PDB file of C-alpha atoms and ligand atoms in Angstrom:
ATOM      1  CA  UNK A  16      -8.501  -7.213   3.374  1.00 98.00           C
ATOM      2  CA  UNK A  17      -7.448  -6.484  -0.073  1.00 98.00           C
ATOM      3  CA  UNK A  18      -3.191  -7.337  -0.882  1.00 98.00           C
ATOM      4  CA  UNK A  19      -0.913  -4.698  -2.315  1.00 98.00           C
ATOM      5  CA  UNK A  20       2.552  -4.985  -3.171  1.00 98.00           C
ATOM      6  CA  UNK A  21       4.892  -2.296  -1.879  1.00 98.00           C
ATOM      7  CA  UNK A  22       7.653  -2.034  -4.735  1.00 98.00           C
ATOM      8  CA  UNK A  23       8.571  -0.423  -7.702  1.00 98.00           C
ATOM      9  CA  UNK A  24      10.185  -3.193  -8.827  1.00 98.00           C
ATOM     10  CA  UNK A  25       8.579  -4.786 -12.127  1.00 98.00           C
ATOM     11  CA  UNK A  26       9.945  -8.203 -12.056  1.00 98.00           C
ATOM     12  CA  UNK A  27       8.674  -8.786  -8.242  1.00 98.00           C
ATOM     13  CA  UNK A  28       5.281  -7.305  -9.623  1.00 98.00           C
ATOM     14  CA  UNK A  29       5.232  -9.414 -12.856  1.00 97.00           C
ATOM     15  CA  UNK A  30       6.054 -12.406 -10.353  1.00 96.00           C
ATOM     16  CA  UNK A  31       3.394 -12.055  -7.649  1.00 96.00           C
ATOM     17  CA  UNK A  32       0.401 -11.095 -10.678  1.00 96.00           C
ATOM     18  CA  UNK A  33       0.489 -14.383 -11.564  1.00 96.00           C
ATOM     19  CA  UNK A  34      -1.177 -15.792  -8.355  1.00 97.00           C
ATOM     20  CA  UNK A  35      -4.099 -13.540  -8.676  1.00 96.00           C
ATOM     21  CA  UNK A  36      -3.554 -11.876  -4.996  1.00 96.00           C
ATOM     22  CA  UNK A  37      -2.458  -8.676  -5.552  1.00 97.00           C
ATOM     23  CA  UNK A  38      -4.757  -6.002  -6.094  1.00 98.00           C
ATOM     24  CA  UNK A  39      -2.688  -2.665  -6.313  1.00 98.00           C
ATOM     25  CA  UNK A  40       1.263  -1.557  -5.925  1.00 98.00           C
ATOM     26  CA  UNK A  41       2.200   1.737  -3.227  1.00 98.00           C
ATOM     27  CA  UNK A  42       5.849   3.485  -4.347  1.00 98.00           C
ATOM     28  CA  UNK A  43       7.178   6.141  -2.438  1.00 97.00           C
ATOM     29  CA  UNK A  44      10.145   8.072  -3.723  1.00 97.00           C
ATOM     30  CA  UNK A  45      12.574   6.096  -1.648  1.00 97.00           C
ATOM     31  CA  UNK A  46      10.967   2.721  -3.214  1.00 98.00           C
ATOM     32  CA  UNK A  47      11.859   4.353  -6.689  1.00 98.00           C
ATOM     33  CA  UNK A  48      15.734   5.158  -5.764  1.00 97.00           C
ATOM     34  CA  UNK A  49      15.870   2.301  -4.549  1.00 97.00           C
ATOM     35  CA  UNK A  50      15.461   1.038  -8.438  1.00 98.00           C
ATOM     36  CA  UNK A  51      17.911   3.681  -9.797  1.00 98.00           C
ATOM     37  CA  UNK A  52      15.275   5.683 -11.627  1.00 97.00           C
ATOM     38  CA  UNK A  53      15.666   9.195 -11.113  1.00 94.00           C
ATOM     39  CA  UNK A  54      13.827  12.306 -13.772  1.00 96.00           C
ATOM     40  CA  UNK A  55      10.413  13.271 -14.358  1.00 96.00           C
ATOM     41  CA  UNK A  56      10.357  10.921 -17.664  1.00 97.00           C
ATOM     42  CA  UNK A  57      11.436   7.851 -16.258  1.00 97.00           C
ATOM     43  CA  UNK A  58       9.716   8.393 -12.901  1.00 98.00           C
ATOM     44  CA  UNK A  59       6.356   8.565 -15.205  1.00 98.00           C
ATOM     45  CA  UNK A  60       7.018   5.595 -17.327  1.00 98.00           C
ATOM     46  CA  UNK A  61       7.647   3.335 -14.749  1.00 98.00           C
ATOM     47  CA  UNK A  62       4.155   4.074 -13.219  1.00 98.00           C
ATOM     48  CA  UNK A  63       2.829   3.520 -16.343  1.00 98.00           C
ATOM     49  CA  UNK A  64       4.795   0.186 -16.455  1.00 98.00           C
ATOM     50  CA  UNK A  65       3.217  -0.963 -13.045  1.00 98.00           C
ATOM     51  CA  UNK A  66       0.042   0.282 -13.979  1.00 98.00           C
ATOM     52  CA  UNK A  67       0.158  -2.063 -17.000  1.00 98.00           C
ATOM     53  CA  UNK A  68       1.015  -5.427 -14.742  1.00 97.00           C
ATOM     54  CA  UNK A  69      -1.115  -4.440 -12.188  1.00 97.00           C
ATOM     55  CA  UNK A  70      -5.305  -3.872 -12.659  1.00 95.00           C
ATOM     56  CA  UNK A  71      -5.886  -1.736  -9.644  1.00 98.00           C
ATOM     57  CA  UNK A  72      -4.918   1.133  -7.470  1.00 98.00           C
ATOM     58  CA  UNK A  73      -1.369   2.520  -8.212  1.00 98.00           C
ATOM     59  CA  UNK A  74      -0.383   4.972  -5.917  1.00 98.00           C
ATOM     60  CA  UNK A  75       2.713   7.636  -7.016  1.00 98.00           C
ATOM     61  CA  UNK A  76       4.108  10.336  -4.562  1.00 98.00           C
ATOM     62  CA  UNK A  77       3.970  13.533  -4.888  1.00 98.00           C
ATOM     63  CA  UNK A  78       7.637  15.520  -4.702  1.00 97.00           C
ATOM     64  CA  UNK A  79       6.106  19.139  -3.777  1.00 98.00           C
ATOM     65  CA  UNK A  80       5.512  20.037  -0.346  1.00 98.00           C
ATOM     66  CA  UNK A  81       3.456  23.278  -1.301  1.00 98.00           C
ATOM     67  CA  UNK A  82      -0.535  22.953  -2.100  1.00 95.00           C
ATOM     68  CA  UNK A  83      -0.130  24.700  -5.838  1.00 97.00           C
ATOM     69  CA  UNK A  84       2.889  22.145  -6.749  1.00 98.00           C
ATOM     70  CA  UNK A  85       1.217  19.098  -5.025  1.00 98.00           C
ATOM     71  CA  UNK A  86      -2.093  20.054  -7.539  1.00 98.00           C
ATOM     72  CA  UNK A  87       0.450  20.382 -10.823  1.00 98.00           C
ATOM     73  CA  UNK A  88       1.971  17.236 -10.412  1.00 98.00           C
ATOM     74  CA  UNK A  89      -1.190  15.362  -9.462  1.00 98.00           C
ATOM     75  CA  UNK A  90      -3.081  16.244 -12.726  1.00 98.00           C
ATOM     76  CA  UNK A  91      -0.152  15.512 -14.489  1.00 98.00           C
ATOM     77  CA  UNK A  92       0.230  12.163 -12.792  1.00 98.00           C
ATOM     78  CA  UNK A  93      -3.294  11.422 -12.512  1.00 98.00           C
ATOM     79  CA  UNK A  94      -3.683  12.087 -16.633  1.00 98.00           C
ATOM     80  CA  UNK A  95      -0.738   8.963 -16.956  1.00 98.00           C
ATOM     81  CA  UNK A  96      -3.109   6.207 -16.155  1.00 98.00           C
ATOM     82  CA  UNK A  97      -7.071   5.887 -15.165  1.00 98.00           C
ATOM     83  CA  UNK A  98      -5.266   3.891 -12.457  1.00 98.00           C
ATOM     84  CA  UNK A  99      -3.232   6.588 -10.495  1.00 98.00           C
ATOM     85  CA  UNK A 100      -3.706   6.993  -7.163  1.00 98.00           C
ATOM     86  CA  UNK A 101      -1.849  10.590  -5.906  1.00 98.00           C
ATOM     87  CA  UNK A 102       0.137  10.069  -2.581  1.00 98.00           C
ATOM     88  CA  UNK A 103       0.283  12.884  -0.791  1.00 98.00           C
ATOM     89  CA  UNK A 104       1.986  13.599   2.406  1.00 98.00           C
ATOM     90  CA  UNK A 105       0.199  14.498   5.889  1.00 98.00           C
ATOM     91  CA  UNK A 106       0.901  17.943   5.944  1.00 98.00           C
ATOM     92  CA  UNK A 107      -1.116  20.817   6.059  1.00 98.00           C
ATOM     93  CA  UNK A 108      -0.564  22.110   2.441  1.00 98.00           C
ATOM     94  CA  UNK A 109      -1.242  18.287   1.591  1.00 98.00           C
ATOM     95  CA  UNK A 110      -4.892  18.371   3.008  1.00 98.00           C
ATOM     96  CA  UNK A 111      -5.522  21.055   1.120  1.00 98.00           C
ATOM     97  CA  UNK A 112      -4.451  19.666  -1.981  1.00 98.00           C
ATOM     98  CA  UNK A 113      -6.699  16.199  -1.069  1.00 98.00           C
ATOM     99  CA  UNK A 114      -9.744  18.444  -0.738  1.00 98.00           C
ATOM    100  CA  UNK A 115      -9.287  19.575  -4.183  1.00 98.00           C
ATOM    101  CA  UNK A 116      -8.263  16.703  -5.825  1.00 98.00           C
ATOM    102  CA  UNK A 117     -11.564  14.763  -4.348  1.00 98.00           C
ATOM    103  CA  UNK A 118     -13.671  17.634  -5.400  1.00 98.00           C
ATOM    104  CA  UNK A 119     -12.273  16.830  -8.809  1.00 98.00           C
ATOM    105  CA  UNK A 120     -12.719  12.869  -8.862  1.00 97.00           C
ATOM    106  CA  UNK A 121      -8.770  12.513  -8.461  1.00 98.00           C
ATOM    107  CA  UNK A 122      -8.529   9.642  -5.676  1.00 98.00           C
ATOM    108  CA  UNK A 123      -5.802  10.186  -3.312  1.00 98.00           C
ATOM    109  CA  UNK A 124      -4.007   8.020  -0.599  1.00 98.00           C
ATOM    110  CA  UNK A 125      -2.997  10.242   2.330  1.00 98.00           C
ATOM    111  CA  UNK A 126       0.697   9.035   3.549  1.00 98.00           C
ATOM    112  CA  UNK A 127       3.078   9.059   6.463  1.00 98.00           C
ATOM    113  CA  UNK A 128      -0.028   8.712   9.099  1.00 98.00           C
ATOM    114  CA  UNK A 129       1.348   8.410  12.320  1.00 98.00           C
ATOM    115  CA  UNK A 130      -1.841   9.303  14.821  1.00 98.00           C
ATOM    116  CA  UNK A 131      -5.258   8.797  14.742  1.00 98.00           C
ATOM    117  CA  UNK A 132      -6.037  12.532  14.589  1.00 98.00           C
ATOM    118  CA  UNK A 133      -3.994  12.805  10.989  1.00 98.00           C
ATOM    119  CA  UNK A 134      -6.119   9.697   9.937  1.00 98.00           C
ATOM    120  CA  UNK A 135      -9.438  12.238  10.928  1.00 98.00           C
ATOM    121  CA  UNK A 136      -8.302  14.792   8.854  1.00 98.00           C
ATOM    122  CA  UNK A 137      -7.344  13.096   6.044  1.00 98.00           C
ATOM    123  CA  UNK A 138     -11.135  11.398   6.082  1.00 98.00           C
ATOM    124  CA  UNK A 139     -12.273  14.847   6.309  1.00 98.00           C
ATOM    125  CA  UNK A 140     -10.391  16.300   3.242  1.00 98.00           C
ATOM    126  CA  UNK A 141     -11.923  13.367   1.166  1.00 98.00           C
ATOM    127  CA  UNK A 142      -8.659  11.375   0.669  1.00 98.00           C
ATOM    128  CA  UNK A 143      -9.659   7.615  -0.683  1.00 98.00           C
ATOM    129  CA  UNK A 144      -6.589   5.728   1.635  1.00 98.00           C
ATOM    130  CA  UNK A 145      -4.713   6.722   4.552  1.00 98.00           C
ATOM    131  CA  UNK A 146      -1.458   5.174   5.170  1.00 98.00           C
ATOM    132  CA  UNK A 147      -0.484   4.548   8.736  1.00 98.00           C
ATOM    133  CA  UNK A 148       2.874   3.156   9.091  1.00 98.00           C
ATOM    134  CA  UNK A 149       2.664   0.520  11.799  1.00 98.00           C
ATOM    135  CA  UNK A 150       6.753  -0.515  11.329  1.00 98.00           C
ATOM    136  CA  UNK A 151       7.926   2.890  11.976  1.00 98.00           C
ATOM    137  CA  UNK A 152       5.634   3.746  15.208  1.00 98.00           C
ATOM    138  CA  UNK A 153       6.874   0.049  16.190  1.00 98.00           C
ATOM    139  CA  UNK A 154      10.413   1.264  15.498  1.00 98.00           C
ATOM    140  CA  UNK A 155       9.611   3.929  18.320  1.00 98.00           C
ATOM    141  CA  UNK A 156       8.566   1.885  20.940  1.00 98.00           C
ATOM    142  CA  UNK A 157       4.668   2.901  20.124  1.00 98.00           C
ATOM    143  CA  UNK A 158       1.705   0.542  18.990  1.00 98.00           C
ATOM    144  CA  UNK A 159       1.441   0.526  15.157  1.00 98.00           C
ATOM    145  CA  UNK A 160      -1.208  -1.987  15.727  1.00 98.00           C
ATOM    146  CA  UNK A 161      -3.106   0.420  17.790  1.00 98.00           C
ATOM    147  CA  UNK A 162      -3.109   3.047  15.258  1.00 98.00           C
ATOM    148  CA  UNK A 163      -4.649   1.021  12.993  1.00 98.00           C
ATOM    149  CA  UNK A 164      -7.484  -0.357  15.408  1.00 98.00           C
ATOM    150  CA  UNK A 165      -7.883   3.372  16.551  1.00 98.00           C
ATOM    151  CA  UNK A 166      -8.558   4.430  12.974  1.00 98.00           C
ATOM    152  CA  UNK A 167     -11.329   1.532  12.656  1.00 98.00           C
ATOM    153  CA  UNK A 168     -13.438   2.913  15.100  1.00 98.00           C
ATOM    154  CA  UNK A 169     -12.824   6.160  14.619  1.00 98.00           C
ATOM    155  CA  UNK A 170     -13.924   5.755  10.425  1.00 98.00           C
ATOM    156  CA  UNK A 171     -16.858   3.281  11.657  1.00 98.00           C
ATOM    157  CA  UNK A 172     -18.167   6.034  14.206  1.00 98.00           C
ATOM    158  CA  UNK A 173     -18.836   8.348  11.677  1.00 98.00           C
ATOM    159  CA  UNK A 174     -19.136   6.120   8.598  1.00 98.00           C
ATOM    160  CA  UNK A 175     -15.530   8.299   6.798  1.00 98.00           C
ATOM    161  CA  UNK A 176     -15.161   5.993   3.490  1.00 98.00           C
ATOM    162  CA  UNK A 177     -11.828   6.432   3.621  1.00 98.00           C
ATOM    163  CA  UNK A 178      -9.979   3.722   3.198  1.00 98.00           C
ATOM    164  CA  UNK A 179      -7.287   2.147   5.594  1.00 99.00           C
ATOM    165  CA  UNK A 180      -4.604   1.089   3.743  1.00 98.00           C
ATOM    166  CA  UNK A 181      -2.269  -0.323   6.451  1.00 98.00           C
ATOM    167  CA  UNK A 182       1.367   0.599   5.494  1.00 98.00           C
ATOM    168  CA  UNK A 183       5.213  -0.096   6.587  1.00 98.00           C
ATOM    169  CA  UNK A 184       4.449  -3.445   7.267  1.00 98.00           C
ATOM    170  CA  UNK A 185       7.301  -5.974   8.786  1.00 97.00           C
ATOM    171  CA  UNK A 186       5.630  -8.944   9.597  1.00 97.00           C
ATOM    172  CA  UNK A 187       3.153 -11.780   9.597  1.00 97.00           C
ATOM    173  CA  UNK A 188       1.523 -11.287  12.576  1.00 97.00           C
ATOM    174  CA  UNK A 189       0.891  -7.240  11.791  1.00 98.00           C
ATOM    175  CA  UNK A 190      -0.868  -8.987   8.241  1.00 98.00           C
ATOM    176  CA  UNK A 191      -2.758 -10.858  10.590  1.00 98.00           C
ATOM    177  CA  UNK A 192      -3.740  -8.510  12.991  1.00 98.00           C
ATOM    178  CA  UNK A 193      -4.806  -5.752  10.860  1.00 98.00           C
ATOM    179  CA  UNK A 194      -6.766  -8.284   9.072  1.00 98.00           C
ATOM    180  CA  UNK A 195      -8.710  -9.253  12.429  1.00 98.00           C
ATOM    181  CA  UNK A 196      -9.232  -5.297  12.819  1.00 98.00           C
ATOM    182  CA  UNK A 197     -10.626  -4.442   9.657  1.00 98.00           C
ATOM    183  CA  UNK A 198      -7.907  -2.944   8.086  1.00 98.00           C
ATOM    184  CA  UNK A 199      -9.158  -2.237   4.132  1.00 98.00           C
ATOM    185  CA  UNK A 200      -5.873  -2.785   2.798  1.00 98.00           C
ATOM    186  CA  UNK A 201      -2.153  -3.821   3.778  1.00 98.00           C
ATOM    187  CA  UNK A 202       0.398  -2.519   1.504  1.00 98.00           C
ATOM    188  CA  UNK A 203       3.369  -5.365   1.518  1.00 98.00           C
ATOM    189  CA  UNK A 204       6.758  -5.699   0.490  1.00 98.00           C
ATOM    190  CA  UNK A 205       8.355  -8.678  -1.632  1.00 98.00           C
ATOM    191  CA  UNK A 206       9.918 -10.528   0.172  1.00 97.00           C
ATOM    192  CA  UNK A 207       7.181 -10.614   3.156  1.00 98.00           C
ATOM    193  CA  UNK A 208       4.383 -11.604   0.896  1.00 97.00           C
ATOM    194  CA  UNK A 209       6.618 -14.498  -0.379  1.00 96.00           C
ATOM    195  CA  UNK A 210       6.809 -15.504   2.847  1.00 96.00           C
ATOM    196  CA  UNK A 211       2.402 -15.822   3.336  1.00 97.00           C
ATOM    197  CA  UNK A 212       3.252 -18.703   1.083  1.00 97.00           C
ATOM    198  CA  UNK A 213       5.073 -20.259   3.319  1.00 96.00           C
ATOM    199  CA  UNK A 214       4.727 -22.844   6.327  1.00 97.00           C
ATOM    200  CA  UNK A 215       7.051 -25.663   8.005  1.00 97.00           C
ATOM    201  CA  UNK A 216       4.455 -28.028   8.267  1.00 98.00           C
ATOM    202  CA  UNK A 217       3.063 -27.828   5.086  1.00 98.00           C
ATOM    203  CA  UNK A 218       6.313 -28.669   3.316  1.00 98.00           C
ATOM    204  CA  UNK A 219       6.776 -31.279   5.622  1.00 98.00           C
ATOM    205  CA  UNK A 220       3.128 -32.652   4.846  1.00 98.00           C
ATOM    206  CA  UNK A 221       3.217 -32.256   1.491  1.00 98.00           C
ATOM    207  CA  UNK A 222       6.519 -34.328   1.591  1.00 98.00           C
ATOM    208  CA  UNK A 223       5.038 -36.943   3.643  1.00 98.00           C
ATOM    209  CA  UNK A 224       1.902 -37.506   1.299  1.00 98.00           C
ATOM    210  CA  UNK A 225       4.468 -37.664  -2.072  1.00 98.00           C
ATOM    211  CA  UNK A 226       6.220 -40.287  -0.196  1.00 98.00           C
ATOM    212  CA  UNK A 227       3.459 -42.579   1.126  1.00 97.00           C
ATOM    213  CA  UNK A 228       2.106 -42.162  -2.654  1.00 97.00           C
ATOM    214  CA  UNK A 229       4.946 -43.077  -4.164  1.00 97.00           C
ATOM    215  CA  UNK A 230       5.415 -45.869  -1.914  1.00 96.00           C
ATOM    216  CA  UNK A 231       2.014 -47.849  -3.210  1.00 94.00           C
ATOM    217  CA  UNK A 232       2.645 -46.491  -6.965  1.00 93.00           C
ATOM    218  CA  UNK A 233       6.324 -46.699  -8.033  1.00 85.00           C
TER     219      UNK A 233
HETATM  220  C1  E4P B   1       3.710   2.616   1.745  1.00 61.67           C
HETATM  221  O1  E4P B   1       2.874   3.332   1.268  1.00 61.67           O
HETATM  222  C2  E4P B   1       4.866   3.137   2.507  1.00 61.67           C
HETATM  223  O2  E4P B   1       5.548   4.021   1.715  1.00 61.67           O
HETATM  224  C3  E4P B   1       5.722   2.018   2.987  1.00 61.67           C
HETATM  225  O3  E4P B   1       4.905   0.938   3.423  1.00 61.67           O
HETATM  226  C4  E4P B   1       6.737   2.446   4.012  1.00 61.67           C
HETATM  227  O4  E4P B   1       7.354   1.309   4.536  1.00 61.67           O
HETATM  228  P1  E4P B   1       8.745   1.367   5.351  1.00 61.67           P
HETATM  229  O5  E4P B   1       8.491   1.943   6.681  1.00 61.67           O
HETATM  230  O6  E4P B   1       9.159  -0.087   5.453  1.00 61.67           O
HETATM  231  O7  E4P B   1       9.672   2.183   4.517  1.00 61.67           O
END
């Protein structure tokens, strides 16, 4: 399962490059407030800043929520970077504007997937990703993990190559799980994928072994 990091922030990019696990970056518009940058220009060169700290998929939302403005703003994105992926939104003028795009070698990463019949569609339309958000259905008292497994077998039934790109990700165990699945992808945030770093008893060891070494070489 291959690591992306879900930011728009360039420092927590440049940071997490350097250990050679992250192979693409996911934004959303909300991911892009969140770092103050707002207008057409500055929205563009920022994904051309991530797309320079980052060799891989980028993926950068559509705003447009008919099938003509989805299609203007993907070339224009798409012509930014060979990198670009276009995020498009699970709607109906949205799987429209996938077909096209595929038929046109623009790769695509279908978002906000919240059932296994969206995740058909997309596959159908041609989109390269789909995005299920396992968080949110969790937030709703239904089984993000299920989605994803779903999906799986669904995509292996009928050999879609359509990527799952497991999205809205809280914790360790859904890394792990989707993982075990088959998941393609997990798109991650920051401070989560710090945390994969991270366990008690390795500090602990690690301690232990610096101290018994120092002990015998002063
Ligand atoms: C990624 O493509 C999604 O935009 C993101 O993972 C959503 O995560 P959230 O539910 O934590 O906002």
């Amino acid at each position: 399962m291959k690591l992306f990091i879900d930011t728009a922030n360039l420092n927590h990019i440049n940071e997490l490059v350097t250990y050679n696990i992250i192979s693409g970056v996911t934004t959303n518009p909300s991911l892009m407030a969140k770092e103050g940058i707002s207008g057409k220009e500055n929205c563009h060169k920022r994904y051309i800043d991530i797309c320079e700290l980052v060799n891989g998929p980028v993926s950068a939302e559509v705003i447009s929520t008919d099938h003509k403005g989805m299609l203007d703003e993907a070339y224009e994105l798409s012509a930014l970077h060979p990198n670009i992926v276009i995020k498009i939104p699970m709607i109906k003028e949205g799987i429209k504007a996938i077909y096209e795009l595929n038929k046109n070698g623009i790769k695509t990463n279908c978002t906000l997937i919240f059932s296994a019949a969206q995740a058909l569609l997309a596959a159908k339309a041609g989109a390269t990703f789909v995005s299920p958000f396992i968080g949110r259905l969790d937030d709703v008292n239904e089984d993000g993990l299920g989605l994803i497994k779903s999906i799986r077998t669904i995509y292996d039934n009928y050999n879609f190559e359509t990527n799952i790109l497991a999205a809205s990700i809280r914790s360790k165990e859904h890394i792990n799980k989707c993982a075990e699945i088959g998941a393609d992808f997990a798109t991650i945030p920051y401070s989560l994928l710090n945390q994969l770093f991270d366990h008690p008893l390795t500090t602990k060891g690690l301690e232990i072994f610096l101290t018994d070494h120092a002990k015998l070489n002063p």
